PDB file of C-alpha atoms in Angstrom:
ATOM      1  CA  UNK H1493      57.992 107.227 103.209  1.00  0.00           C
ATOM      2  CA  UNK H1494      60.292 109.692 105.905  1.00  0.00           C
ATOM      3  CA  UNK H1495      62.069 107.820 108.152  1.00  0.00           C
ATOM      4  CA  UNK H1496      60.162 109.511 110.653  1.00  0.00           C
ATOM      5  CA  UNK H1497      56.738 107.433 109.205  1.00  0.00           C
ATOM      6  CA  UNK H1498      58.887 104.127 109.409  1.00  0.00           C
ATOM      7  CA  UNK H1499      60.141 104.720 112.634  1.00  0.00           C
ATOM      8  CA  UNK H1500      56.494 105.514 114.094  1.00  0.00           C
ATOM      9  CA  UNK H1501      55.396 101.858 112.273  1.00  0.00           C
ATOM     10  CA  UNK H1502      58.543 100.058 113.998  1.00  0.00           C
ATOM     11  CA  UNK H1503      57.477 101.909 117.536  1.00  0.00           C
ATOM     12  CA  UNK H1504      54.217 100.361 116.649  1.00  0.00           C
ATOM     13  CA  UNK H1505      55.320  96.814 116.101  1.00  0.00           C
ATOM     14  CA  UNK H1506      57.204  97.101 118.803  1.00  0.00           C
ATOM     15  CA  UNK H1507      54.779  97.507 120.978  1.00  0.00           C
ATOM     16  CA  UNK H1508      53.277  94.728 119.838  1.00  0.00           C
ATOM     17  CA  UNK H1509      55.768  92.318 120.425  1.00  0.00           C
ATOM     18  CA  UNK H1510      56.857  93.792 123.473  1.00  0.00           C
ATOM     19  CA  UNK H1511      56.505  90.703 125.722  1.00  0.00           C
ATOM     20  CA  UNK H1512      60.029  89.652 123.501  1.00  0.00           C
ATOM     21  CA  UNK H1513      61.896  92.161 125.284  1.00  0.00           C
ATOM     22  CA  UNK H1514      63.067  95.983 125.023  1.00  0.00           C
ATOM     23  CA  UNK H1515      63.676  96.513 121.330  1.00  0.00           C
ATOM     24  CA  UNK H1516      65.137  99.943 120.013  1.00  0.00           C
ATOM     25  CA  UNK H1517      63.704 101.557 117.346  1.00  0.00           C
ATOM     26  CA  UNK H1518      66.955 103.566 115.316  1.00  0.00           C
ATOM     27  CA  UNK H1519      67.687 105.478 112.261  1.00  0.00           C
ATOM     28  CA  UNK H1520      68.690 102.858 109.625  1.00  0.00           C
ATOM     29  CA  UNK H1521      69.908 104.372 106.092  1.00  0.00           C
ATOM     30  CA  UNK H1522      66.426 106.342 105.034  1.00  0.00           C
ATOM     31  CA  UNK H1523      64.156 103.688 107.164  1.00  0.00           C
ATOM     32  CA  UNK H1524      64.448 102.284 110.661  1.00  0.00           C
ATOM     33  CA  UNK H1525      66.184  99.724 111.866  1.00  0.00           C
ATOM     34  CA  UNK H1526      64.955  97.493 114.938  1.00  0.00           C
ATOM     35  CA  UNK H1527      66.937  95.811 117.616  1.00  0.00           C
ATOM     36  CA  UNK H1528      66.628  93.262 120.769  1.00  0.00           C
ATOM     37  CA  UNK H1529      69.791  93.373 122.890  1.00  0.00           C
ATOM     38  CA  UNK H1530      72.083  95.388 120.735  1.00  0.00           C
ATOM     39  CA  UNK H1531      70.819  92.731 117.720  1.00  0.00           C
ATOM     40  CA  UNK H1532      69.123  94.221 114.594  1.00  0.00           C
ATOM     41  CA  UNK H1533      67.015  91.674 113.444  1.00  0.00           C
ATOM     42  CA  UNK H1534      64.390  93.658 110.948  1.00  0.00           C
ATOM     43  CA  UNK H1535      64.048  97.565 109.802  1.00  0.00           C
ATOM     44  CA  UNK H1536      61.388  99.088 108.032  1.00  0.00           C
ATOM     45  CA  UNK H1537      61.751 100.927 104.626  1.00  0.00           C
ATOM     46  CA  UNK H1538      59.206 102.157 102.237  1.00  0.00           C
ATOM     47  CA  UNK H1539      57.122 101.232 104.735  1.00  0.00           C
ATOM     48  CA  UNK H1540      57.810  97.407 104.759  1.00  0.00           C
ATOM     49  CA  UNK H1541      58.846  95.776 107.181  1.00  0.00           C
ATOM     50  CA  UNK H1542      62.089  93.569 106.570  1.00  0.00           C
ATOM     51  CA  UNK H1543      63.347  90.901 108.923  1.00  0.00           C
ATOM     52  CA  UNK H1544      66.321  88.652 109.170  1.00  0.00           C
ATOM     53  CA  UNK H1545      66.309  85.163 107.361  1.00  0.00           C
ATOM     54  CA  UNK H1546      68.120  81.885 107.607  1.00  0.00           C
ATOM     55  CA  UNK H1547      67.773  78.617 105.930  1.00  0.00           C
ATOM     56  CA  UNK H1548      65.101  77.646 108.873  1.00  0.00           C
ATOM     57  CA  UNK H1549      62.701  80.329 108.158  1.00  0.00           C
ATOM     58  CA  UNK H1550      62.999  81.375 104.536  1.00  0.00           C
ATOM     59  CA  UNK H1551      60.895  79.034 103.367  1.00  0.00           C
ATOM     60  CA  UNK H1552      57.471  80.697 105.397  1.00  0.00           C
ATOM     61  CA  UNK H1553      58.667  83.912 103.310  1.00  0.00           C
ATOM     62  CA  UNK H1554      58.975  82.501  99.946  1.00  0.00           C
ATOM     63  CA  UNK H1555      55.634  80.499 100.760  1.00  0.00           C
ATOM     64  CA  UNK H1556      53.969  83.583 101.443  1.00  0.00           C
ATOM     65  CA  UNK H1557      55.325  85.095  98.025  1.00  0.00           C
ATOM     66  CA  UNK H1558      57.879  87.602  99.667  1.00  0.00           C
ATOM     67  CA  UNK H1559      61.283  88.238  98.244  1.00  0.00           C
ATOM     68  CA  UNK H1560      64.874  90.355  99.249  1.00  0.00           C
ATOM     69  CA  UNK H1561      64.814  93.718 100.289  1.00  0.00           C
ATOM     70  CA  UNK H1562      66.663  95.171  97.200  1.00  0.00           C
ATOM     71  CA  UNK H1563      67.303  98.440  95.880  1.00  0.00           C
ATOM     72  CA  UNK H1564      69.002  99.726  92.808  1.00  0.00           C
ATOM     73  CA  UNK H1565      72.775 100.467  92.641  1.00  0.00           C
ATOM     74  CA  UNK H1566      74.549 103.054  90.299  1.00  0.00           C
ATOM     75  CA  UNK H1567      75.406 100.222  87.466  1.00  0.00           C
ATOM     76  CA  UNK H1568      72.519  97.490  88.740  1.00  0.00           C
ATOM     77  CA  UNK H1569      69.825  96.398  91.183  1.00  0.00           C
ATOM     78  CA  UNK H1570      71.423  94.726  94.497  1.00  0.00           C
ATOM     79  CA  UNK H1571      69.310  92.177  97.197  1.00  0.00           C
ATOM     80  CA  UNK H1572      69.934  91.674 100.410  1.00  0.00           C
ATOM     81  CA  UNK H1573      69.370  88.050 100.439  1.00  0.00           C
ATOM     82  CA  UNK H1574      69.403  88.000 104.411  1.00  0.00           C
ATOM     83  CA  UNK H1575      66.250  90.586 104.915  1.00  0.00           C
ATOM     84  CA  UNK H1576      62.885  89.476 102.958  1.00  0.00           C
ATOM     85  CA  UNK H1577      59.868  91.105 103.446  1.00  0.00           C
ATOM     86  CA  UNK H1578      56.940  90.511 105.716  1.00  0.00           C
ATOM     87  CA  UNK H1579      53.927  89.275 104.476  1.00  0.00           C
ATOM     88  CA  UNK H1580      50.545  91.687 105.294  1.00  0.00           C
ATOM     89  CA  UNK H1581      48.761  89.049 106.800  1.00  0.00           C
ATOM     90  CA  UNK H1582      51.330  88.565 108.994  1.00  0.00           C
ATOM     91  CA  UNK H1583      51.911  92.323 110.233  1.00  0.00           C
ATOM     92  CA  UNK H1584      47.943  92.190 110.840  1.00  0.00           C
ATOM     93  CA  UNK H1585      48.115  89.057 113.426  1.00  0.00           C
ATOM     94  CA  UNK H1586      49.940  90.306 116.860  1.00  0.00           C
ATOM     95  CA  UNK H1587      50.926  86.390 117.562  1.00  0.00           C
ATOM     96  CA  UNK H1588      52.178  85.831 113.932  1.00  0.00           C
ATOM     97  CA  UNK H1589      54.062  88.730 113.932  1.00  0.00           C
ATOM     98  CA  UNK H1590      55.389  87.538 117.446  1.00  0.00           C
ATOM     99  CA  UNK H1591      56.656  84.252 116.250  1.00  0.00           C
ATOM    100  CA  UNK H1592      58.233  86.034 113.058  1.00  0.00           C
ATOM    101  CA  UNK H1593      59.971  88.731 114.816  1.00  0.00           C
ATOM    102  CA  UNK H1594      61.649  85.876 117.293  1.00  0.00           C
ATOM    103  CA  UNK H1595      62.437  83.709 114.164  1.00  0.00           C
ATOM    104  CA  UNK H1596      64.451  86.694 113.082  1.00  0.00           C
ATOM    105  CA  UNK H1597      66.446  87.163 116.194  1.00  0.00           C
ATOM    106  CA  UNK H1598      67.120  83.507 116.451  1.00  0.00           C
ATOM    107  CA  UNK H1599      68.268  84.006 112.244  1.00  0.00           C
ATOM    108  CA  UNK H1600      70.073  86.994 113.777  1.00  0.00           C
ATOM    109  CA  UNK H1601      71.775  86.152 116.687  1.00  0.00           C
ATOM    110  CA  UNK H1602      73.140  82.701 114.688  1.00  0.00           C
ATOM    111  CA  UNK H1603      74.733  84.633 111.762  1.00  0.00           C
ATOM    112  CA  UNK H1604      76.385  86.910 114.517  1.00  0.00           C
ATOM    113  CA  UNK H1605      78.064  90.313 113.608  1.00  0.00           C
ATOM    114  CA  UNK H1606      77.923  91.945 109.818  1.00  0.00           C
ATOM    115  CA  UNK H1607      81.332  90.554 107.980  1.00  0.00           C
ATOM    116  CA  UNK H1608      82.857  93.494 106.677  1.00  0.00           C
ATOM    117  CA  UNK H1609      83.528  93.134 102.850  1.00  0.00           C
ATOM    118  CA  UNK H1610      87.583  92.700 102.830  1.00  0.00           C
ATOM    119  CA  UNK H1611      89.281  95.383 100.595  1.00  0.00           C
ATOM    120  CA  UNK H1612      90.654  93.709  97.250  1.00  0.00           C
ATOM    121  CA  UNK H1613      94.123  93.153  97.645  1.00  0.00           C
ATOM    122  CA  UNK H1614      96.164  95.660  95.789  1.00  0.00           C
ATOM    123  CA  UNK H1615      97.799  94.219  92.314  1.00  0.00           C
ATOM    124  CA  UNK H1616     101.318  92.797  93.652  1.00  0.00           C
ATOM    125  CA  UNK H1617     103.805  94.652  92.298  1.00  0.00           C
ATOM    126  CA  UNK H1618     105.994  92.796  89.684  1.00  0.00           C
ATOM    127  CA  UNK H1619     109.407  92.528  91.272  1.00  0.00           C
ATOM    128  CA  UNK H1620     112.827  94.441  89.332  1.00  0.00           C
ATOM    129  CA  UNK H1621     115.061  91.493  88.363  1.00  0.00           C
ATOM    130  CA  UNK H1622     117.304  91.005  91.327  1.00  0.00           C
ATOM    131  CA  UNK H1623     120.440  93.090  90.976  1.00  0.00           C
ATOM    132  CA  UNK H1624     123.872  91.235  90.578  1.00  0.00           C
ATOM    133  CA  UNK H1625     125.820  92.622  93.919  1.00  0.00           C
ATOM    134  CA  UNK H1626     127.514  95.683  93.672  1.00  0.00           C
ATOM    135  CA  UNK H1627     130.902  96.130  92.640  1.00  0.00           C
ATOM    136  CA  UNK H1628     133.732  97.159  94.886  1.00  0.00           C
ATOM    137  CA  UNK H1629     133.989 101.085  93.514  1.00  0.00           C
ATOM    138  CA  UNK H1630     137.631 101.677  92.041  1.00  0.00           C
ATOM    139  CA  UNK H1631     139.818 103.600  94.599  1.00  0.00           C
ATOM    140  CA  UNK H1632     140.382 107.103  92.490  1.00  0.00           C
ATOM    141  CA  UNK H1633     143.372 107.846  91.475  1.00  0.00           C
ATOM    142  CA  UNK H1634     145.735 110.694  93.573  1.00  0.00           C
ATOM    143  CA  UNK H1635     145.379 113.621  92.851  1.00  0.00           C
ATOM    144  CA  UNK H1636     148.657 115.551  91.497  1.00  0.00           C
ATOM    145  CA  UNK H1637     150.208 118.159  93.626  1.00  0.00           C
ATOM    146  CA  UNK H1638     148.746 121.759  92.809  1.00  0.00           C
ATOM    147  CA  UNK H1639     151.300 123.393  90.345  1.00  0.00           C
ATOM    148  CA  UNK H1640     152.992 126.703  91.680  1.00  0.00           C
ATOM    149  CA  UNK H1641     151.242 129.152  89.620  1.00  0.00           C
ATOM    150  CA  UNK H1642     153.826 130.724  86.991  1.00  0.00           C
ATOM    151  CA  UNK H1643     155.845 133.842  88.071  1.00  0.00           C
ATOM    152  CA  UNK H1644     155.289 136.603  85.742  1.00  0.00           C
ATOM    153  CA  UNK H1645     157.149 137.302  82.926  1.00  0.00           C
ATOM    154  CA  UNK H1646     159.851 140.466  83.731  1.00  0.00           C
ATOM    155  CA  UNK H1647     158.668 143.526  82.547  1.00  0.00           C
ATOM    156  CA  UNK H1648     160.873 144.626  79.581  1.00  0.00           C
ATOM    157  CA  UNK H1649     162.946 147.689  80.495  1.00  0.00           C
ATOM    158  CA  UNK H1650     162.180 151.122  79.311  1.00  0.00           C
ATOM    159  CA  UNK H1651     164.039 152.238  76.067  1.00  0.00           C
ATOM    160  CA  UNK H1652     166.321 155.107  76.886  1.00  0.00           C
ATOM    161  CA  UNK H1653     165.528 157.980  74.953  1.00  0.00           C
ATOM    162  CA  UNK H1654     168.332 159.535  72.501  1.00  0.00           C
ATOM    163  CA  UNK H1655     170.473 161.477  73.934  1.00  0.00           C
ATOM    164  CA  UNK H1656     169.975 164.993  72.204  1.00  0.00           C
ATOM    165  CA  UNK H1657     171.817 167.405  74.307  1.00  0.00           C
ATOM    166  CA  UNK H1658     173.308 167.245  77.590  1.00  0.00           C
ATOM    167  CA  UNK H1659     171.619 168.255  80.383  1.00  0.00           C
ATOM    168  CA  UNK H1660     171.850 170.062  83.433  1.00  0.00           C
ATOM    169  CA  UNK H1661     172.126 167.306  86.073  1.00  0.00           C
ATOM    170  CA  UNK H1662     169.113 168.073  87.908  1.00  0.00           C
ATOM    171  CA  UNK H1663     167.219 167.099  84.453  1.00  0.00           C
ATOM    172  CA  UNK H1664     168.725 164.169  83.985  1.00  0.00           C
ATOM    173  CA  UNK H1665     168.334 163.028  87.706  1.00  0.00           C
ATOM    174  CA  UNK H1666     164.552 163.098  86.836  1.00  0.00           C
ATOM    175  CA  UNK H1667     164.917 161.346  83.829  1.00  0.00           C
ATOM    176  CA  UNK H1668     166.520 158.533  85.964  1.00  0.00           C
ATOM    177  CA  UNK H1669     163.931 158.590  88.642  1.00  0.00           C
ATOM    178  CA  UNK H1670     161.357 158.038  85.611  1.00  0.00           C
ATOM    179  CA  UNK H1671     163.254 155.376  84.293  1.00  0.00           C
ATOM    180  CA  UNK H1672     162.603 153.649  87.687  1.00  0.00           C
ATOM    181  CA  UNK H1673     159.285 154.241  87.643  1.00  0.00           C
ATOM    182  CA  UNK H1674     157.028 151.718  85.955  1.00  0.00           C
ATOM    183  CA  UNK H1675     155.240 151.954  83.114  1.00  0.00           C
ATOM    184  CA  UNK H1676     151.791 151.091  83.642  1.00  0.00           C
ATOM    185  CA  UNK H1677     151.079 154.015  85.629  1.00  0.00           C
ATOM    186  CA  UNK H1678     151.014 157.234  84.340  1.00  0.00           C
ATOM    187  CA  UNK H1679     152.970 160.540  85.479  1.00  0.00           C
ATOM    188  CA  UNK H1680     150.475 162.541  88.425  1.00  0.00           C
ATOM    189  CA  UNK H1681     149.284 165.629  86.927  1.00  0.00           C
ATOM    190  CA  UNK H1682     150.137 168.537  88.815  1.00  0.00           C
ATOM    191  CA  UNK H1683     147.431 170.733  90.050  1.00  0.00           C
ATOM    192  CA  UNK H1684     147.897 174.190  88.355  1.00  0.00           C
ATOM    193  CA  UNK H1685     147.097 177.305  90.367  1.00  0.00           C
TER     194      UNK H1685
END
């Protein structure tokens, strides 16, 4: 059945047992669920209708060869032990039905508010083995002073080349000035025109 069919069969009932007070008539899973004062004492699926059960009015259920509502899990089947079904004789007689319903909201009322299932505790974590305390850390040691970097070897001197012939002096004024000059750079080439 829709859950628009159950909630036209819980309008009905209600109707019926109106003199109880206002009851609501409210979307409940796939089925309806119906409530006095905020309460939900019954619903209606598969077009059943399921009410609320205590150790005082159980018995009239089982007597009457009703059971849980149940339905079936992913891994099993699960009951609601707290909602049994309601007998067809009973649904059929307005005054039954009247005295059932109010048995319900008495069953309801005295188990108060849903418990909400607590979440499992998560798996204490095995403490590390407790640490022996921590060592004073060894001052380091000074640094050494930065050596002066090493000055550079002298740059061995030019060999003079054999005298051959004397010169004019202007020659061997340039050969001087090369002399000074250092080695590692090469004579500037002279642009010819």
């Amino acid at each position: 059945m829709s859950w628009q069919a159950d909630k036209a069969h819980g309008e009905e009932i209600a109707y019926q047992i109106a003199s109880l007070g206002h009851i609501e008539v409210t979307r409940f899973f796939s089925g309806a669920a119906m409530r006095l004062d905020g309460v939900m004492f019954g619903f209606l699926a598969r077009g059943s209708l399921f009410l609320r059960v205590d150790d005082v009015n159980r018995p009239a259920f089982v007597a009457g060869g009703m059971g849980p509502f149940s339905y079936s899990g992913r891994t099993r089947t699960v009951a609601l032990e707290g909602y049994y079904e309601t007998p067809a004789d009973v649904l059929e007689d307005a005054g039954a039905l009247f005295d059932w319903c109010r048995g319900a909201y008495r069953a309801a009322l005295l188990a108060g508010p849903p418990k909400r299932k607590a979440r499992a505790a998560p798996k204490p974590k095995p403490k590390p083995a407790p640490k022996p305390a921590p060592k004073p850390a060894p001052k380091p040691a000074p640094k050494p002073a930065p050596k002066p970097a090493p000055k550079p070897a002298p740059k061995p001197a030019p060999k003079p080349a054999p005298a051959a012939k004397p010169a004019s002096a202007s020659a061997s004024k340039r050969t001087a000035k090369s002399a000074l000059k250092p080695a590692s750079k090469p004579p500037a080439k002279r642009k010819q025109t």
